[in-house]
PDB file of N, CA and C in Angstrom:
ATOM      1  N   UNK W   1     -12.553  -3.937 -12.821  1.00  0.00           N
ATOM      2  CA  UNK W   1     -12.485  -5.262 -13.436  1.00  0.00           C
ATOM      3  C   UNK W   1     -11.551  -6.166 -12.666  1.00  0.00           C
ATOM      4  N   UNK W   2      -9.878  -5.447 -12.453  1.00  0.00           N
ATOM      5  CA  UNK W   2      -9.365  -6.185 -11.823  1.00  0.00           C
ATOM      6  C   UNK W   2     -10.085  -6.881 -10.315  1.00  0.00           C
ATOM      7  N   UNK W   3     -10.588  -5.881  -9.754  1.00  0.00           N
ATOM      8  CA  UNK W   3     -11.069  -6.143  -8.591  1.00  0.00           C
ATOM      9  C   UNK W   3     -12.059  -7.273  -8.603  1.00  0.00           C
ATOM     10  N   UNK W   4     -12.861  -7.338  -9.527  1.00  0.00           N
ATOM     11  CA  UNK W   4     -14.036  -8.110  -9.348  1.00  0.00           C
ATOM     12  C   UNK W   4     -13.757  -9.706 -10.097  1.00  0.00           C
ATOM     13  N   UNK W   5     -12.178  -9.927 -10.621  1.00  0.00           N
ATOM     14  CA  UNK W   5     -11.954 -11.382 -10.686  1.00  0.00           C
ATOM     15  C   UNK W   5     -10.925 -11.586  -9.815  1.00  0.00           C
ATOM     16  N   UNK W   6     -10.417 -10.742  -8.726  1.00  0.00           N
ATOM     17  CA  UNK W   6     -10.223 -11.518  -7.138  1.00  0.00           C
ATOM     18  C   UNK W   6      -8.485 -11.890  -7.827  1.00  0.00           C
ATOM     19  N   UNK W   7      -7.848 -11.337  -9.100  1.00  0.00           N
ATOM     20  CA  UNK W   7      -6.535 -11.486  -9.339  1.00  0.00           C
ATOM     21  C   UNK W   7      -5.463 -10.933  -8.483  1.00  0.00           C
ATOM     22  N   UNK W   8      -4.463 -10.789  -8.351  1.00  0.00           N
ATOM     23  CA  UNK W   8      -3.194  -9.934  -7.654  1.00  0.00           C
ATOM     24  C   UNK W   8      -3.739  -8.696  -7.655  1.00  0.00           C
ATOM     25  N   UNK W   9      -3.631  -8.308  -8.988  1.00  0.00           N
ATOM     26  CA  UNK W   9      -3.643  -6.691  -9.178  1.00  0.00           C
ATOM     27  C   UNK W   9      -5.091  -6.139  -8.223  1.00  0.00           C
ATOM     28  N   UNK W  10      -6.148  -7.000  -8.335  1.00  0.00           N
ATOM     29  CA  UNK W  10      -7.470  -6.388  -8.427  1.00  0.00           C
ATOM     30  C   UNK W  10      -7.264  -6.373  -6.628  1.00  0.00           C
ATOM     31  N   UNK W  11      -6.567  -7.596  -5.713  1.00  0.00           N
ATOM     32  CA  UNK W  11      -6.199  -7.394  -4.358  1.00  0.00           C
ATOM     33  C   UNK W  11      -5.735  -6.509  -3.740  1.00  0.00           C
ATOM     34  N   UNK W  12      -4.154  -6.441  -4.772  1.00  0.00           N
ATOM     35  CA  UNK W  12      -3.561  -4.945  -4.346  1.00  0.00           C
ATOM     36  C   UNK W  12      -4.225  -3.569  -4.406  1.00  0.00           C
ATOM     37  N   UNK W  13      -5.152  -3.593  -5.353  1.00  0.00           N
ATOM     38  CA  UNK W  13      -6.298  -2.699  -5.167  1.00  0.00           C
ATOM     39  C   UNK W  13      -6.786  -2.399  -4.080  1.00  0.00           C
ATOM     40  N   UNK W  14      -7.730  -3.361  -3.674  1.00  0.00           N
ATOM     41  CA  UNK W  14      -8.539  -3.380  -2.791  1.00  0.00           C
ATOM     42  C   UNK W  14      -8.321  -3.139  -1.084  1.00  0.00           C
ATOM     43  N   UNK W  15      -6.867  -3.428  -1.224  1.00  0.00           N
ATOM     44  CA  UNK W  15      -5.976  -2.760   0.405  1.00  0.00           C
ATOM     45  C   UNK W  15      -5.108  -1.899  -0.272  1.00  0.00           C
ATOM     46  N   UNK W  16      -5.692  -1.175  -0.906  1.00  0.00           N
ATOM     47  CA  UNK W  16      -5.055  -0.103  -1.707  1.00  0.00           C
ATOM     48  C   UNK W  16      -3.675  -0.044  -1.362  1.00  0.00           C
ATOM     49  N   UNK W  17      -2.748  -0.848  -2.454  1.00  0.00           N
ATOM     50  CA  UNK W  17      -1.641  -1.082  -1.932  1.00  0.00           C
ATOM     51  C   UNK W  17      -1.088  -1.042  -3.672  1.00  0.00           C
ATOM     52  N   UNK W  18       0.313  -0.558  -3.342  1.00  0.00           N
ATOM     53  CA  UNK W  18       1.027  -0.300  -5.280  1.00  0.00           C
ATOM     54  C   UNK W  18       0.646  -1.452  -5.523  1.00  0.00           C
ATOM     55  N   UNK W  19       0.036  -1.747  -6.656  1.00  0.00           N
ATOM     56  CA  UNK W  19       0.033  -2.584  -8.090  1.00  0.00           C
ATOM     57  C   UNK W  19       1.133  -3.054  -9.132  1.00  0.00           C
ATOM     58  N   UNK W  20       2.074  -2.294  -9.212  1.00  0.00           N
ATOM     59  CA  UNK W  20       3.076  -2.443  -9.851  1.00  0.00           C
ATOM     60  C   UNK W  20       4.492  -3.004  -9.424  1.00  0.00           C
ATOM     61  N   UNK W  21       4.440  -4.303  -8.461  1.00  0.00           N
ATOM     62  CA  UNK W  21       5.460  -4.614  -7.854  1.00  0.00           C
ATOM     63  C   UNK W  21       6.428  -3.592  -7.394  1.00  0.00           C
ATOM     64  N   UNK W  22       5.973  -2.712  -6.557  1.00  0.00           N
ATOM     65  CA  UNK W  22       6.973  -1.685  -6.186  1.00  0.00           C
ATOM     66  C   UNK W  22       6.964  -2.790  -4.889  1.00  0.00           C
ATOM     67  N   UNK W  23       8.824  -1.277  -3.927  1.00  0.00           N
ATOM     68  CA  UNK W  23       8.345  -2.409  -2.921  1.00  0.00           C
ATOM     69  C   UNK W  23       7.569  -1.649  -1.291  1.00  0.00           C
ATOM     70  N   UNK W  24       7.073  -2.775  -0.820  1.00  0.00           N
ATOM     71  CA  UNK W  24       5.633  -2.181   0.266  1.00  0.00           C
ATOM     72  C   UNK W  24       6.058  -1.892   1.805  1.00  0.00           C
ATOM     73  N   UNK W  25       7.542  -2.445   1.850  1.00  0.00           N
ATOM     74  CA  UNK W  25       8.278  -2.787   3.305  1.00  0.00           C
ATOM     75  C   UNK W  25       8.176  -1.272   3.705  1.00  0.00           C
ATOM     76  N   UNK W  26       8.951  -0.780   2.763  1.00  0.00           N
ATOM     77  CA  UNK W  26       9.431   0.937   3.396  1.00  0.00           C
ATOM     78  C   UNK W  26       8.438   1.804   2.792  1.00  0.00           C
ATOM     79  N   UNK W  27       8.505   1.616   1.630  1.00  0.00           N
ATOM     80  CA  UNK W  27       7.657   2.959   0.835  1.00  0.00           C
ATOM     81  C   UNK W  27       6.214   2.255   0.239  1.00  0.00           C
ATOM     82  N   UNK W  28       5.555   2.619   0.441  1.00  0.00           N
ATOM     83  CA  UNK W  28       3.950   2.870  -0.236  1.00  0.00           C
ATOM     84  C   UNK W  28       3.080   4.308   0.668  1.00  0.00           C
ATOM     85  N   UNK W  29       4.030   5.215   0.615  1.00  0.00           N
ATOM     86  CA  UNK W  29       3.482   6.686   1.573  1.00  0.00           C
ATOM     87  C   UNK W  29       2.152   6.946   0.288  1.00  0.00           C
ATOM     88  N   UNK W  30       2.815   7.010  -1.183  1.00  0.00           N
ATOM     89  CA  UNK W  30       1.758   7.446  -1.516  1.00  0.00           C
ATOM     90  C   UNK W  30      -0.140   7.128  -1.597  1.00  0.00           C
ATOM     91  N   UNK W  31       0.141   5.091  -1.893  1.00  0.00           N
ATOM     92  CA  UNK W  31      -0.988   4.667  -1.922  1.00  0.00           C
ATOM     93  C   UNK W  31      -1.811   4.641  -0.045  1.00  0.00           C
ATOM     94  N   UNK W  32      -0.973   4.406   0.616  1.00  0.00           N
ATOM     95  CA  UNK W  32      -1.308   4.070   2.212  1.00  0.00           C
ATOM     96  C   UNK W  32      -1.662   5.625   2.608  1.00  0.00           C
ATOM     97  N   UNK W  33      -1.377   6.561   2.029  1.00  0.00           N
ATOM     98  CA  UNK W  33      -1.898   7.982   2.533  1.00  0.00           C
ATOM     99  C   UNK W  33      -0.549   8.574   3.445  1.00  0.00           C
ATOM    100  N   UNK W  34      -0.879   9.585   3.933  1.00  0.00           N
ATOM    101  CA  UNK W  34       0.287  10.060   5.248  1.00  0.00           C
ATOM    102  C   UNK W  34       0.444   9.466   6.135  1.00  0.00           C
ATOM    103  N   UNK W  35       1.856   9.550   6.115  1.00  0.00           N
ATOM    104  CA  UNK W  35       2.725   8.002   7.434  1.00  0.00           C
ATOM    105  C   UNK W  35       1.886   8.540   8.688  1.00  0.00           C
ATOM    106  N   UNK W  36       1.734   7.729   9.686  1.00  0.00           N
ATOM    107  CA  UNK W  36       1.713   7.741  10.871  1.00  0.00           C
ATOM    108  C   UNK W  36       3.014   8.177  11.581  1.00  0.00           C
ATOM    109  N   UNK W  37       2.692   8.808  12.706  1.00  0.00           N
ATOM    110  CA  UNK W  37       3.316   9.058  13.699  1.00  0.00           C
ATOM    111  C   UNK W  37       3.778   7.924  14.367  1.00  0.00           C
ATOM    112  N   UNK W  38       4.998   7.357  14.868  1.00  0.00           N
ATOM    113  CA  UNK W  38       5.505   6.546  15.351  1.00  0.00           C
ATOM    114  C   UNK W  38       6.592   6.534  16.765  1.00  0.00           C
ATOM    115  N   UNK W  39       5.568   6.245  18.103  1.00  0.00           N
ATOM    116  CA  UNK W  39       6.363   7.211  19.381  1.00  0.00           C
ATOM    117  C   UNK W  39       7.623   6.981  19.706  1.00  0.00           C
ATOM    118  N   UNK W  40       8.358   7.357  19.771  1.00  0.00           N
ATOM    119  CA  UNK W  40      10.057   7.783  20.175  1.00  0.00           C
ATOM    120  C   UNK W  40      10.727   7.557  18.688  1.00  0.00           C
ATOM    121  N   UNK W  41      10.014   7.709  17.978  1.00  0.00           N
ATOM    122  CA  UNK W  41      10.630   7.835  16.609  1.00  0.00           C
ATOM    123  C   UNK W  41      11.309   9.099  16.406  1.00  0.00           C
ATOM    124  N   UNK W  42      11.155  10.128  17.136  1.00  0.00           N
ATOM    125  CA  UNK W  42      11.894  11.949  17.050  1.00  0.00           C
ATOM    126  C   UNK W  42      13.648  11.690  17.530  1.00  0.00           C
ATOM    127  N   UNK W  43      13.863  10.968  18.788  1.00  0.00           N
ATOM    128  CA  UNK W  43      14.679  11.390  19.640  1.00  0.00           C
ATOM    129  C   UNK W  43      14.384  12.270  20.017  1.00  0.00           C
TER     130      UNK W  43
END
């Protein structure tokens, strides 16, 4: 429903991204799936 009247929530959906004003800078591992690898990120 959200999705199909084009609101916030139904967006954040749709780039499957938290819904619940969490925040998206650092953490959304769970909705975005497993982090990427990021090169010289080891040391």
């Amino acid at each position: 429903r959200l999705m199909d009247l084009g609101c916030y929530r139904g967006l954040r959906h749709r780039r499957s991204l938290p819904v619940r004003g969490q925040r998206t800078h650092t953490n959304a591992r769970t909705r975005k799936g497993p982090a990427k690898a990021i090169a010289g990120k080891k040391k």
